[in-house]
Each structure stands twice: as C-alpha cells, then as structure tokens.
Coordinates of C-alpha atoms in Angstrom, one line a residue:
Chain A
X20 CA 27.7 -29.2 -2.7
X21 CA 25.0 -31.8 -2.0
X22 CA 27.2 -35.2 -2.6
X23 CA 28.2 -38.7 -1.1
X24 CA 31.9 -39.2 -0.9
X25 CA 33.3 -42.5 -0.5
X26 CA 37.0 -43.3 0.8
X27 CA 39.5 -45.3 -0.6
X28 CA 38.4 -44.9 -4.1
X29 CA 40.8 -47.9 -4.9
X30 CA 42.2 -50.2 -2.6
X31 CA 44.2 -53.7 -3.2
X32 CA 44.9 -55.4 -0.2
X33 CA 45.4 -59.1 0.8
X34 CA 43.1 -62.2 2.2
X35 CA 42.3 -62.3 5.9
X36 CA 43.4 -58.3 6.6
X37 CA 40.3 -56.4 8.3
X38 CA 39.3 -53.3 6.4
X39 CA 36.7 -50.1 6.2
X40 CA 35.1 -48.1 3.6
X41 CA 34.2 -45.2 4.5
X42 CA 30.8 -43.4 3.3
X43 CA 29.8 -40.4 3.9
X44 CA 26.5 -37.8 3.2
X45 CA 26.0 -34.3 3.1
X46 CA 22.2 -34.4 2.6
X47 CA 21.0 -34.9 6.4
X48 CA 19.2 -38.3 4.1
X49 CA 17.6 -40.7 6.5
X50 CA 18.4 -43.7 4.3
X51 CA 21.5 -45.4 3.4
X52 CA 22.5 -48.8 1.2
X53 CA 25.7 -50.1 0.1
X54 CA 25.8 -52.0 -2.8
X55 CA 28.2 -54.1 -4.9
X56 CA 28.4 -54.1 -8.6
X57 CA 29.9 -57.2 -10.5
X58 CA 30.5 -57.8 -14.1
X59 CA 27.0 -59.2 -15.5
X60 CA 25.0 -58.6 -12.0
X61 CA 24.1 -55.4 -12.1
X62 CA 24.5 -54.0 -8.4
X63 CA 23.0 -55.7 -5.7
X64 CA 22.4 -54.3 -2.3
X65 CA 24.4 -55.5 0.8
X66 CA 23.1 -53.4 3.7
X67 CA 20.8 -50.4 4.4
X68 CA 20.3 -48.2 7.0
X69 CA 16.9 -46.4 7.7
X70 CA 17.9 -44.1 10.5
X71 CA 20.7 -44.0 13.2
X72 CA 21.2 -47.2 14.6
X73 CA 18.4 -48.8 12.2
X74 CA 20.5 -51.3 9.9
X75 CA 19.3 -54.2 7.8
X76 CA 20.8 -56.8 5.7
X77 CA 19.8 -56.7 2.0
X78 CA 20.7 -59.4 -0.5
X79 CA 24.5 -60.0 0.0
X80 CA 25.1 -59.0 3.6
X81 CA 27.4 -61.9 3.8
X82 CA 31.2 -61.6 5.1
X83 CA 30.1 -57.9 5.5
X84 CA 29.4 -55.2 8.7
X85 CA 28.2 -52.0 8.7
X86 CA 27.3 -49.6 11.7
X87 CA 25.4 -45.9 11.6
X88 CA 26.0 -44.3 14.5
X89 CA 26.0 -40.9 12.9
X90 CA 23.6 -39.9 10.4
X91 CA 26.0 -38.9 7.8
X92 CA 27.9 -41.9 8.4
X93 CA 27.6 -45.1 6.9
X94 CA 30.9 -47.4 7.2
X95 CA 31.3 -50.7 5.4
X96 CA 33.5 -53.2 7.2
X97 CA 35.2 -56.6 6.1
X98 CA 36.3 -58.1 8.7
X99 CA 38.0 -61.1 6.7
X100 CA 38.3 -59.8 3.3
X101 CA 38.2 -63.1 0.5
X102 CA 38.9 -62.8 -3.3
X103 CA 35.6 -63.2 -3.8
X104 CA 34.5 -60.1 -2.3
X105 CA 36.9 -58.5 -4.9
X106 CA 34.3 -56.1 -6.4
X107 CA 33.1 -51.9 -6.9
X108 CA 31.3 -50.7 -4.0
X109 CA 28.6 -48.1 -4.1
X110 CA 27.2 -46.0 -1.7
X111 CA 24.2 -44.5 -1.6
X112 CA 21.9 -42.2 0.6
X113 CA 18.2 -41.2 0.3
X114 CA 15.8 -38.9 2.0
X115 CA 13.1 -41.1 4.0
X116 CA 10.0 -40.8 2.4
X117 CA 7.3 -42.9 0.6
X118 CA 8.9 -43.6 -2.7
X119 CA 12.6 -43.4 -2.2
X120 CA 13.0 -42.6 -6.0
X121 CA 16.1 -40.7 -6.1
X122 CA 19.3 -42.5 -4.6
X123 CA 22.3 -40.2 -4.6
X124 CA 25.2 -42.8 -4.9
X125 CA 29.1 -42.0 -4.3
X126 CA 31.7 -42.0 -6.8
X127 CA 32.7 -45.9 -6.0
X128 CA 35.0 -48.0 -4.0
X129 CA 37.0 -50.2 -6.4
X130 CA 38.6 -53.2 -4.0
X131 CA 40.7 -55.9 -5.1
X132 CA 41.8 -58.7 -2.1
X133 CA 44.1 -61.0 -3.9
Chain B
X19 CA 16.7 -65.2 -9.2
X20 CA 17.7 -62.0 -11.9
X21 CA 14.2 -60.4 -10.8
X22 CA 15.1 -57.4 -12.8
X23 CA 16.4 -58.2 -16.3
X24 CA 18.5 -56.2 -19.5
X25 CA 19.2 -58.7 -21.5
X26 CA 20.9 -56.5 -24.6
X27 CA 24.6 -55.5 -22.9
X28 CA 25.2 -53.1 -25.3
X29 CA 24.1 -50.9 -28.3
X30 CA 25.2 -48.8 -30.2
X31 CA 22.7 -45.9 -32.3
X32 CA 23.7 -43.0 -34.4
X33 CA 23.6 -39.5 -33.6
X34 CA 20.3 -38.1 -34.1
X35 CA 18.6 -40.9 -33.9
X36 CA 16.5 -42.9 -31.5
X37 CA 17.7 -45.0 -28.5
X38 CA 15.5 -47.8 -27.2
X39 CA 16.8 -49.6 -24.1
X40 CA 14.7 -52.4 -22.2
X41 CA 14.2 -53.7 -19.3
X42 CA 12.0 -57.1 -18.3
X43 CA 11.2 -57.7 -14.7
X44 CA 9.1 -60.8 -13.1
X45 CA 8.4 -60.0 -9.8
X46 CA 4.6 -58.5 -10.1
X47 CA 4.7 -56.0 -6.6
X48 CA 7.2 -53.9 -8.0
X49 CA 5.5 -50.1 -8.0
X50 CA 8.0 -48.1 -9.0
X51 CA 10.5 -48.3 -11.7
X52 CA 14.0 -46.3 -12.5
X53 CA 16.7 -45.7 -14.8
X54 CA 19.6 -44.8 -13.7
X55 CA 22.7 -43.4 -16.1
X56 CA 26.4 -44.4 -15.3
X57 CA 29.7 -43.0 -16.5
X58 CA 32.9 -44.7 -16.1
X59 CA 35.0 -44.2 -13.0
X60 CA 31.1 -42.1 -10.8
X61 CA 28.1 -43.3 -9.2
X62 CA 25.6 -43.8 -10.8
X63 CA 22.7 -41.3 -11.1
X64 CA 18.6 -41.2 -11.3
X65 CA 17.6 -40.2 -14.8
X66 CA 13.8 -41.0 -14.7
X67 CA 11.2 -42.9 -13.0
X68 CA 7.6 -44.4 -13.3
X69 CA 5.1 -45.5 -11.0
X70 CA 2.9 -48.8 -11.9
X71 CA 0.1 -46.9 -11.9
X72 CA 1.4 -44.9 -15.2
X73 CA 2.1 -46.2 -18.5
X74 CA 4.3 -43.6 -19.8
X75 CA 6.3 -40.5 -18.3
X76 CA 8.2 -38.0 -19.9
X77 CA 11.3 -36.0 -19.0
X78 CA 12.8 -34.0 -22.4
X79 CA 14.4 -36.4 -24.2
X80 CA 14.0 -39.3 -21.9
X81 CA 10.5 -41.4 -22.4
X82 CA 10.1 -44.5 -20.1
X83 CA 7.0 -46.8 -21.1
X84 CA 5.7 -49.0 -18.8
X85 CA 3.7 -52.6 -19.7
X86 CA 2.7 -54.3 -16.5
X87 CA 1.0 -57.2 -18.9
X88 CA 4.1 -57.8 -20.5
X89 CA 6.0 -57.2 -17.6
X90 CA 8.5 -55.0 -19.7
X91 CA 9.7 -51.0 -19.5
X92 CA 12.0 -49.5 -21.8
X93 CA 14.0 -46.2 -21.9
X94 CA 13.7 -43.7 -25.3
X95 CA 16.3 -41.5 -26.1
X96 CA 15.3 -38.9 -28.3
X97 CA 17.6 -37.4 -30.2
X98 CA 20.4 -39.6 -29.2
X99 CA 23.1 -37.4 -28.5
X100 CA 27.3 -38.7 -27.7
X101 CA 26.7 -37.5 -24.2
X102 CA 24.1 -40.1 -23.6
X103 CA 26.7 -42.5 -24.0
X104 CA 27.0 -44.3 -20.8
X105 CA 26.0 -47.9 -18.8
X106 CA 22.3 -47.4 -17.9
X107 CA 20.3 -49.6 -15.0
X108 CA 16.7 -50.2 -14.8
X109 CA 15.5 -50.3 -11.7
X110 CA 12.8 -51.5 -9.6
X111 CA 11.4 -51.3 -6.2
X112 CA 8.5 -52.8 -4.1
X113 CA 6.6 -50.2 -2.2
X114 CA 3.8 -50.2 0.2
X115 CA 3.8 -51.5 4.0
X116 CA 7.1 -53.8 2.6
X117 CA 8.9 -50.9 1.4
X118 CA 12.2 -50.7 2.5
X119 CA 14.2 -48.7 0.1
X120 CA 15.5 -51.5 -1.9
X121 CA 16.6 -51.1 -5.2
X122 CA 16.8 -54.4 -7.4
X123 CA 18.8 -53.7 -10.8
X124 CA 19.5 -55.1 -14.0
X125 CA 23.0 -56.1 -15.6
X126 CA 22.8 -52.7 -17.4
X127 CA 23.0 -52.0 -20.8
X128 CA 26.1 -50.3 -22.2
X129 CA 24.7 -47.6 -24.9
X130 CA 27.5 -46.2 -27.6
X131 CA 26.1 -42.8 -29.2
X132 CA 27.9 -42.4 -32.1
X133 CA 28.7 -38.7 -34.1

C-alpha cells in the first residue's frame, strides 16, 4: 500500500529535551515537505526536500532540522523543543514533476512540549 | 501575510443539498490551485485541482471555479452527502522557473453535512 507513515503519532515531552519525528515514503517520491498545522493558520510548510541531500527551508524552518539522506526518509528534528512549537505535524511526499499537484501527506504527528 | 485565505470556519448544509466553500488568495503568480479534504485524527488528502489557465474543472460531485479578476476560487459540493463532512484547505502554488513545491494554505473551513 502506497502511503507515508509518520512516528510517534502523539508525543508530550518537556522543554529543552532533543527529539525526532520520523517520516517515511513508500512511493520512491522525489519530493518531501513537513508542515505544521495550528489552530486558525492553516498548515504552513517548514522544510522540503527535492532529492537526496537537496533540503530547503520553507516558511517556519525556525528551531527546526531536517536531513534526507535516504529517499524514503525524511526526519524532522528539534533540537531544543519550546512550548511554542507545541503543534500537529504533517508529512508529505510528492513525485518530482512540473505541477506537484498531488501531495500524499502522513497521518500526523501530534506534539505537545510543556 | 495570510496569502491564501478561507475566511468562513465553518458551515453547515443539508443533505442533498449544495455545498459552496471559498477561498480568496492575493498573491497574483499562483498557477495552480487545490483542495484538499481532512478527517479528524489523518492527513489530509488532494480532492481536486485547477490550473490558472482554466476557469472551471470538474470531478463528479466536486466543481472548483476559478476568478483570477476577483482573485477568488470556491469548492461545489453537489449533492452534499454526510461523508463530505470534513475540514477542507484551499491550496495554492507558484509554478514556473520559481516552482519549488510549496504549498500555501488557508485556515480551512470545517463543513458539517447534515442527514
């Protein structure tokens, strides 16, 4: 099953203490984005990746790392987790092509850093 | 800077009947608009697109118009069905040389299909 699966699901876990969300696709897609959704924002993208070792900040890369050094791998790393990146995380993957239309996204990453 | 607006958080439509969700957008090098549908607790996923260049597609129920004067797309729902029920995102994207797979969304618009 074509898909893009997304580990923890939920996680609470405390100021300052480094963590990873992992993200992974089964779609041999080029292209991959992880965005945040928040209550009256709509989602807004904090990284993408066009290719292996190809990343790029998008519009909230701030307090946030990513690395792609597998194609189907697309890990999102807080280094110093703050309350105010208490959010839901998407991930999402696309082939590479000219329109990009269809993003497949993952189920969501709910984090809450208190 | 919302580039991409929904500025109706919810509604609600009978069964049956016709949904009309819309979407406002300011930034004039957007070439390609989406909806995307959202259930609680999953990603979401693409319902239906448009390019600039076209002023209305079609997919079953789903109709998305397109006004580039107006700056303004909107989403019909035809018969309205309690399945539809669900958060729905417009969607827009800047294509050409600058392309780079960004998606800009709106708040979303939380649409209740009552039996």
């Amino acid at each position: 099953e074509a898909q893009v699966t997304q580990n923890p699901r939920y996680l609470i876990t405390v100021t300052g203490k480094k963590l990873t969300v992992t993200c992974s696709q089964n779609m041999n897609h080029e292209y991959m984005s992880w965005y945040r959704q928040d209550p009256g924002l709509g989602l807004r993208q904090i990284y993408y990746s066009m290719n292996v070792e190809v990343t790029d900040k998008g519009d909230v890369p701030e307090g946030y790392k990513v690395s792609r050094k597998e194609k189907r791998n697309f890990p999102l790393i807080l280094e110093s987790p703050s309350p105010n990146q208490t959010s839901l995380y998407f991930c999402a993957s696309s082939p590479m092509s000219a329109s990009y239309n269809e993003q497949f996204f993952g189920p969501g990453t709910r984090l809450t850093v208190l | 800077d919302q580039q991409v607006k929904q500025n109706s958080p919810s509604l609600s439509v009978q069964e049956g009947r016709i949904s009309i969700l819309n979407c406002d957008y300011t930034n004039s090098m957007f070439d390609y608009f989406l909806w995307y549908k959202k259930y609680p607790a999953e990603g979401p996923t693409f319902l239906i697109s448009i390019s600039s260049i076209k002023d209305k597609n079609e997919d079953g129920r789903f109709t998305v118009f397109l006004n580039k004067s107006a700056k303004h797309l909107s989403l019909h729902i035809v018969p309205s069905q309690p399945g539809d029920s669900a958060v729905y995102f417009c969607a827009a994207r800047t294509g050409g040389s600058s392309n780079t797979g960004k998606l800009i969304f709106g708040q979303g618009t939380t649409l209740q299909v009552k039996p």
